[in-house]
Coordinates of N, CA and C in Angstrom, one line a residue:
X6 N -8.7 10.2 80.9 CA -8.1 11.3 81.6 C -7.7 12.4 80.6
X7 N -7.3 12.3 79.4 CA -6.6 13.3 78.3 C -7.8 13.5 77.6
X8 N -8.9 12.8 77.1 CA -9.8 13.7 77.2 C -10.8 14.8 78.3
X9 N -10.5 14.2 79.0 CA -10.8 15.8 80.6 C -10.1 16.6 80.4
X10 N -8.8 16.5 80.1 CA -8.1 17.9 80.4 C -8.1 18.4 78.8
X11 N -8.4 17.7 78.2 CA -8.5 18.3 76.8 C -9.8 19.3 76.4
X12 N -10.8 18.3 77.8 CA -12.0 19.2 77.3 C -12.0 20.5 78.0
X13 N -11.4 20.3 79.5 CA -11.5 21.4 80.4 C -10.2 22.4 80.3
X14 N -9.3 22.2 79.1 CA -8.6 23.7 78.3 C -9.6 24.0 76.9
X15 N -9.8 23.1 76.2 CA -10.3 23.7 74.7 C -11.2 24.5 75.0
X16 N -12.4 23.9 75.7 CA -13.6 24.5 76.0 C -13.6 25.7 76.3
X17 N -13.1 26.6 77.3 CA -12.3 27.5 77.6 C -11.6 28.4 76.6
X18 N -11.0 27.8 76.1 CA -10.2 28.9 75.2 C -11.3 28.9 73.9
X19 N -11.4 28.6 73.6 CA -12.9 28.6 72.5 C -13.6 29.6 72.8
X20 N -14.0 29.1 74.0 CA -14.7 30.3 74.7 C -14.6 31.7 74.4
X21 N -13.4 31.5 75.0 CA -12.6 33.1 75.0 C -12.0 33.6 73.9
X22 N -11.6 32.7 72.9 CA -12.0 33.4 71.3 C -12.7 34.2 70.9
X23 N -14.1 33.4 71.1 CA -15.3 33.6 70.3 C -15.7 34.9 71.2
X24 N -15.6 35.5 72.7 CA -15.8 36.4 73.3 C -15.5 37.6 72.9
X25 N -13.6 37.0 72.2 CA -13.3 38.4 71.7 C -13.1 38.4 70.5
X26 N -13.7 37.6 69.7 CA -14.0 37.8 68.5 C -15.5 38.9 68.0
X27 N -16.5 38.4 69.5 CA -17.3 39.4 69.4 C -17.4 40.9 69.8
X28 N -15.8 41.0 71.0 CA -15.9 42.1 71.3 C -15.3 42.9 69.9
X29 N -14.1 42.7 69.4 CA -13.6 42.9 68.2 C -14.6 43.6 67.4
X30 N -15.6 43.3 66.7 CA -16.5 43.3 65.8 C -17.4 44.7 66.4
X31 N -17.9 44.8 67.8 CA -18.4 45.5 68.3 C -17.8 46.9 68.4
X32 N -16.5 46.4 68.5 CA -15.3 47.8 68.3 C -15.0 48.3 67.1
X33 N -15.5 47.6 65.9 CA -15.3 48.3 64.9 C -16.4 48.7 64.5
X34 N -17.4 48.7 65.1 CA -19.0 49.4 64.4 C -19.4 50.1 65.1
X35 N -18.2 51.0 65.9 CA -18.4 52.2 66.7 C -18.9 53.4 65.6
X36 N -20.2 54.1 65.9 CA -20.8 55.1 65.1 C -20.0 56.1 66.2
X37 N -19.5 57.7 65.5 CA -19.3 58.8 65.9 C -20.3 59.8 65.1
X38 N -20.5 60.5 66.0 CA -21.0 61.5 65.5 C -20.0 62.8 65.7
X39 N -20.6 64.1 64.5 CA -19.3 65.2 65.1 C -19.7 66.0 66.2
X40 N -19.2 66.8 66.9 CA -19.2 67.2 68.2 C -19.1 69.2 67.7
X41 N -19.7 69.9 68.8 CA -19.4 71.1 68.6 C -18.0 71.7 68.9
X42 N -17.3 72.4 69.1 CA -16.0 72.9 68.9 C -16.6 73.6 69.6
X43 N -15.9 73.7 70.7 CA -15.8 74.4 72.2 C -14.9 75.7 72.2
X44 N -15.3 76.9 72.5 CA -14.3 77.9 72.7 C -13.1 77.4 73.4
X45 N -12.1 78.2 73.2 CA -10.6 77.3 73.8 C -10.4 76.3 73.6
X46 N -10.7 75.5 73.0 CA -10.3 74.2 72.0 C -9.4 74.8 71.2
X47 N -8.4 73.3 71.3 CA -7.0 73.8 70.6 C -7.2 72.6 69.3
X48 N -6.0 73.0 68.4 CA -6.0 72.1 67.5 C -4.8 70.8 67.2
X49 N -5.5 69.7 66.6 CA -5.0 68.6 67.4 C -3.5 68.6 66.9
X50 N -2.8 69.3 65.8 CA -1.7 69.5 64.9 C -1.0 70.4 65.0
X51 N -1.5 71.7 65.4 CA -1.0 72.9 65.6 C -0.9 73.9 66.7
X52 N -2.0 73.0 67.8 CA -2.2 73.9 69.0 C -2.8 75.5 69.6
X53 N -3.3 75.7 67.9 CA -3.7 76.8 68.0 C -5.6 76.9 68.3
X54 N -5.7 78.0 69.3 CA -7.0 77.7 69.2 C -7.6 78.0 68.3
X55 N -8.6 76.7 67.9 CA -9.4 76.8 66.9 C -10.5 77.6 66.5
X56 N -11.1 78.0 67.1 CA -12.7 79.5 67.0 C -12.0 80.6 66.7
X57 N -10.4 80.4 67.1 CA -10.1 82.2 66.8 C -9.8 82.5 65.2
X58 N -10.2 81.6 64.4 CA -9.9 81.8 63.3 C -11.1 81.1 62.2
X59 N -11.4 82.2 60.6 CA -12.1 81.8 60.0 C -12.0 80.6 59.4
X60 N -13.0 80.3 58.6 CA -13.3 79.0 57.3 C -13.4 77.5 58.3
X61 N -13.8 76.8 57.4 CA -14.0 75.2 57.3 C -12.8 74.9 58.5
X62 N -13.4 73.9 59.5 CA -12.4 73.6 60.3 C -12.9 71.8 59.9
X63 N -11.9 70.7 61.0 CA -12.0 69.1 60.5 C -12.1 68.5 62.2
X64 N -12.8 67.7 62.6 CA -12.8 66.7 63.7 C -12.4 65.3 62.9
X65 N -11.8 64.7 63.7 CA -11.6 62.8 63.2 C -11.5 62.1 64.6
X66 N -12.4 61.3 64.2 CA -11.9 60.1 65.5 C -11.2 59.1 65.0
X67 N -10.4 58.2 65.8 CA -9.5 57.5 65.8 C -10.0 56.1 66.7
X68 N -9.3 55.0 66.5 CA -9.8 53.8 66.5 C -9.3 53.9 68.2
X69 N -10.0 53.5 69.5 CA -9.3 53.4 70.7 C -9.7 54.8 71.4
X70 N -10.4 55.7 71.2 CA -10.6 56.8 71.7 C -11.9 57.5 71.2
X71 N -12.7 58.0 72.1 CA -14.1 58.6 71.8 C -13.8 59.9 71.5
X72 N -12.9 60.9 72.0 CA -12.7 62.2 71.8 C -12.4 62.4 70.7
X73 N -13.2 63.2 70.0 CA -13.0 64.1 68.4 C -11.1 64.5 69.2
X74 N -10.9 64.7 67.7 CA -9.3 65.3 67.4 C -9.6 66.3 66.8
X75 N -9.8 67.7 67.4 CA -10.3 68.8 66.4 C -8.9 69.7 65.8
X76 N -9.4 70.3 64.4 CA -8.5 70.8 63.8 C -9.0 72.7 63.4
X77 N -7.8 73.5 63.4 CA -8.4 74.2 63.3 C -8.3 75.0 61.7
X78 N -8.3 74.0 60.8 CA -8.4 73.9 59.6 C -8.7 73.1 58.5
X79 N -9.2 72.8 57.5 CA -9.5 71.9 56.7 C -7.7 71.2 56.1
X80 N -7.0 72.6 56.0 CA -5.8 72.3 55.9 C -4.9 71.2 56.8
X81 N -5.0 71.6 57.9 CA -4.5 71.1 59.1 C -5.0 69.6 59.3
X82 N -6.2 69.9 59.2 CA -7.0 68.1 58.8 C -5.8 67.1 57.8
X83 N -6.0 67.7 57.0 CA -5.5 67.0 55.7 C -4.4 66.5 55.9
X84 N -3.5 67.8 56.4 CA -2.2 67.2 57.0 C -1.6 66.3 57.6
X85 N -2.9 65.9 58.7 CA -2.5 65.2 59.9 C -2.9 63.9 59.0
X86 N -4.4 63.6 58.7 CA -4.9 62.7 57.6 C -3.7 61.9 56.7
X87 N -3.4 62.5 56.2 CA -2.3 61.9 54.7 C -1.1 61.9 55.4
X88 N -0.6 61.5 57.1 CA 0.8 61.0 57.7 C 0.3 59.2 57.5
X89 N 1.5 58.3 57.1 CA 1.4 57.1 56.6 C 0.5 56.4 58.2
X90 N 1.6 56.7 59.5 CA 0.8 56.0 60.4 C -0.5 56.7 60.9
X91 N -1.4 57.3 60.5 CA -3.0 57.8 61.0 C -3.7 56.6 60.0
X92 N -3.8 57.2 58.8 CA -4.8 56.7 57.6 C -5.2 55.1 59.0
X93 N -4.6 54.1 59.0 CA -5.4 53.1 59.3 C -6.3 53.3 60.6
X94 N -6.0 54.2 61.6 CA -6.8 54.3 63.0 C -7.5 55.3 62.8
X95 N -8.1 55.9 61.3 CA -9.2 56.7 61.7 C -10.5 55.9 62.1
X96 N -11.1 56.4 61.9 CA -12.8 56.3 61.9 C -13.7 56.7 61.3
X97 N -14.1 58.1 61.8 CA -14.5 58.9 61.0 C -14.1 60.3 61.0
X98 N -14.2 61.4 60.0 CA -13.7 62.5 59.7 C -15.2 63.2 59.0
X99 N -15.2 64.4 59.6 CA -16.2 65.4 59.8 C -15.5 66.8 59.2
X100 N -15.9 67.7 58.5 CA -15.5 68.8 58.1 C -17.4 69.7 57.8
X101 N -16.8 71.3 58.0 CA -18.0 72.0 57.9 C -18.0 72.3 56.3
X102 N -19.5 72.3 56.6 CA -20.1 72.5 55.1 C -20.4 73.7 54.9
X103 N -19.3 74.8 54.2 CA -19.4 76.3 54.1 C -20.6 76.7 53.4
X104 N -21.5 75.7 52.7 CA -22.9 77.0 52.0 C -23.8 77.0 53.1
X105 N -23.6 76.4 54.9 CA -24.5 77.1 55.6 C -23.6 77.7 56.3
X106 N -24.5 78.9 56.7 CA -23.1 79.7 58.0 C -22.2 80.6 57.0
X107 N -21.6 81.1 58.0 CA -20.8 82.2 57.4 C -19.2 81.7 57.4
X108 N -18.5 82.4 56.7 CA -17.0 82.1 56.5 C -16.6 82.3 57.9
X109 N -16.9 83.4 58.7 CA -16.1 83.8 60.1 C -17.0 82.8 61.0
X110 N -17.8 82.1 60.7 CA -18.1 81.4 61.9 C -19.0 79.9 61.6
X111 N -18.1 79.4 61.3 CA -18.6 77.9 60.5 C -20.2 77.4 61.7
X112 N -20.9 76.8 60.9 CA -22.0 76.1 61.8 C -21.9 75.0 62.3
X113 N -21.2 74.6 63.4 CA -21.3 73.0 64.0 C -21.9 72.2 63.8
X114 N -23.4 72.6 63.8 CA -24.5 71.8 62.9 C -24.3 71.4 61.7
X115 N -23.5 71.5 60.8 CA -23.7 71.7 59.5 C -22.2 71.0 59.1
X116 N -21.8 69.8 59.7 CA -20.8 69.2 59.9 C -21.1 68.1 58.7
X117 N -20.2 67.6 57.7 CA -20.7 66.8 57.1 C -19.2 65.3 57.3
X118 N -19.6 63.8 56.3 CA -18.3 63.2 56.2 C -17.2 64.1 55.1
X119 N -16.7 63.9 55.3 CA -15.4 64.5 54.4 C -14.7 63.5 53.9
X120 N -15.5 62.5 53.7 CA -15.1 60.9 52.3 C -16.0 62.0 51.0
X121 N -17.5 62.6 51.6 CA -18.5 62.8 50.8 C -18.3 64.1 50.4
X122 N -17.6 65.3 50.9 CA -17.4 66.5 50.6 C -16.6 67.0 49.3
X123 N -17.0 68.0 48.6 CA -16.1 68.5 47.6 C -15.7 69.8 48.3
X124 N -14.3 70.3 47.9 CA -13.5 70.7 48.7 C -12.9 71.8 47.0
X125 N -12.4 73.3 47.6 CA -12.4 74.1 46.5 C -10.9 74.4 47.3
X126 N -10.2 74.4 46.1 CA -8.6 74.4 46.8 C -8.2 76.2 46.1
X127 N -6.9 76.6 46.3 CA -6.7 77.8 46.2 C -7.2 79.1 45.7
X128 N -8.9 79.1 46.1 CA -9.4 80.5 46.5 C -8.9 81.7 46.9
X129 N -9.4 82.5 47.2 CA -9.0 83.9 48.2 C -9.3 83.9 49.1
X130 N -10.4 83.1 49.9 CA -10.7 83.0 51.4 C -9.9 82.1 52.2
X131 N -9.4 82.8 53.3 CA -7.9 82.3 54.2 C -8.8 81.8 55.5
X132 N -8.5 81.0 55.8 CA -8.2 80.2 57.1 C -7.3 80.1 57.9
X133 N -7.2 79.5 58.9 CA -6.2 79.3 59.8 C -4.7 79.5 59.2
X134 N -3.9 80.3 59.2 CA -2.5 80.5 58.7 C -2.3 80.7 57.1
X135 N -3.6 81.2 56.8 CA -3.6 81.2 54.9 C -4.5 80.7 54.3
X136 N -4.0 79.8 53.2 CA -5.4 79.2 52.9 C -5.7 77.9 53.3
X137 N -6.7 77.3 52.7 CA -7.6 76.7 53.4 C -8.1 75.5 51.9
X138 N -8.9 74.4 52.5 CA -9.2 74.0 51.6 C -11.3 74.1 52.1
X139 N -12.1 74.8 51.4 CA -13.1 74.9 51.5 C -14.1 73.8 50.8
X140 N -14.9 73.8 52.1 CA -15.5 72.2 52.0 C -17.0 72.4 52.0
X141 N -17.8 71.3 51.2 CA -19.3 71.7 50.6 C -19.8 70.4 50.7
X142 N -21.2 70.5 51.1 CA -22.1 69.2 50.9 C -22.6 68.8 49.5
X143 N -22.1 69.8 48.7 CA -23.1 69.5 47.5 C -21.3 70.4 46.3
X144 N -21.8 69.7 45.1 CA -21.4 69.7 43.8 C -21.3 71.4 43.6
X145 N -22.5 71.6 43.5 CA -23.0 73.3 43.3 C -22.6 74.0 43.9
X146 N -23.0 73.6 45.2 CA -22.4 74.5 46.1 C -21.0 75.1 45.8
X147 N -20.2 73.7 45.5 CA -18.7 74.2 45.6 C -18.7 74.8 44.4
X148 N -19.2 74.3 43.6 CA -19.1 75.3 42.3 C -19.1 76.5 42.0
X149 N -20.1 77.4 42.8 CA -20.6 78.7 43.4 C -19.4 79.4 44.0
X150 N -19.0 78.6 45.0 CA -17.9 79.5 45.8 C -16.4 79.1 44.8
X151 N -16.1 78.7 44.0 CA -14.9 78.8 43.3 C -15.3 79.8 42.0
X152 N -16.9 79.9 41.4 CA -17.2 81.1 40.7 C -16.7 82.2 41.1
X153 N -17.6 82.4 42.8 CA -17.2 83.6 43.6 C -15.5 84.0 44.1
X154 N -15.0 82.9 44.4 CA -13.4 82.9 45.1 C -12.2 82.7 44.4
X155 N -12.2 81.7 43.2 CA -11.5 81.8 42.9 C -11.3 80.1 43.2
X156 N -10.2 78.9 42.5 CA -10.1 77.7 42.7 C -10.3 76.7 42.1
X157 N -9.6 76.0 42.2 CA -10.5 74.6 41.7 C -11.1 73.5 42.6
X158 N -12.1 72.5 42.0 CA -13.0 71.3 42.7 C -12.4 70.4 42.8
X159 N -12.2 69.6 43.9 CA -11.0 68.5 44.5 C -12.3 67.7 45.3
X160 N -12.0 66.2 45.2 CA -13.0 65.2 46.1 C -11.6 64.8 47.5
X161 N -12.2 63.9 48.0 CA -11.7 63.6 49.0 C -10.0 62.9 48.8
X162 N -10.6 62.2 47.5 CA -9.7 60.9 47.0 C -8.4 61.9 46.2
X163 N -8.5 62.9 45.9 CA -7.9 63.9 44.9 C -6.7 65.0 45.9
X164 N -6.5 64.8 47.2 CA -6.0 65.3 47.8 C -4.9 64.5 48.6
X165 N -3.8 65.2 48.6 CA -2.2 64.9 48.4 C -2.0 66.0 49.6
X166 N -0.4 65.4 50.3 CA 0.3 66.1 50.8 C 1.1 67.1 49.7
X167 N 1.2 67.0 48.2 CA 2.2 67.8 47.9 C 1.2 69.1 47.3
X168 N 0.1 68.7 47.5 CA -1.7 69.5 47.2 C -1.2 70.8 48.1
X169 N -1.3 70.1 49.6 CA -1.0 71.1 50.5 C 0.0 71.9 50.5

């Protein structure tokens, strides 16, 4: 008898482990891709609409949610990024890559990771509320625009709240 009821709970809950041990796994190898920034889109920190203003803007998704979190700044990104409780529920984080497109009107397309970006910190080109931290797919690239702007070269790992 104690083995029946031993078999017809274990069995069962085993089960249902291993079910959501697989869902688990499945939920963390969610791929995002970045998304276009929609006119009237606000920003996820500030509330300000994001199109109405120049330079590099940031999307992040978060762990439990499909919808990008758009920002309407690289700055504004960073901010939200470097609060102690985000860092573990991101995902992924997307920033535009300024050597395509113009400063007044970043390319959606042209969205890169912002683990992988070099990023040119106090230039002369303003963003959302001042400055901005301007973001590049490539080494050179950033190089070029801190020749041209003014700045120094910062990686992803190199940026601080007291930065901002």
């Amino acid at each position: 008898m104690l083995l029946k009821v031993t078999k017809n709970v274990l069995l069962p809950l085993a089960m249902g482990m291993l079910l959501l041990a697989c869902d688990r796994g499945s939920q963390e190898s969610i791929q995002h891709s970045p998304v276009a920034i929609e006119p009237g889109k606000e920003c996820h920190l500030c509330g300000m609409i994001i199109t109405r203003f120049p330079g590099p803007k940031g999307e992040a998704f978060v762990r439990h949610n499909e919808q990008a979190l758009m920002f309407c700044s690289t700055r504004d990104l960073f901010a939200w990024l470097l609060q102690p409780d985000v860092t573990s529920q991101v995902e992924a984080v997307y920033v535009h890559d300024m050597a395509k497109g113009d400063w007044a009107n970043p390319q959606d397309d042209a969205m890169i990771d912002a683990h992988k970006a070099w990023y040119v910190v106090g230039s002369e080109r303003k963003g959302a509320m001042g400055g901005t931290l301007a973001s590049f797919a490539s080494k050179a690239a950033a190089e070029k625009f801190a020749d041209e702007y003014g700045g120094k070269l910062l990686q992803f790992s190199d940026i601080n709240l007291e930065l901002l």
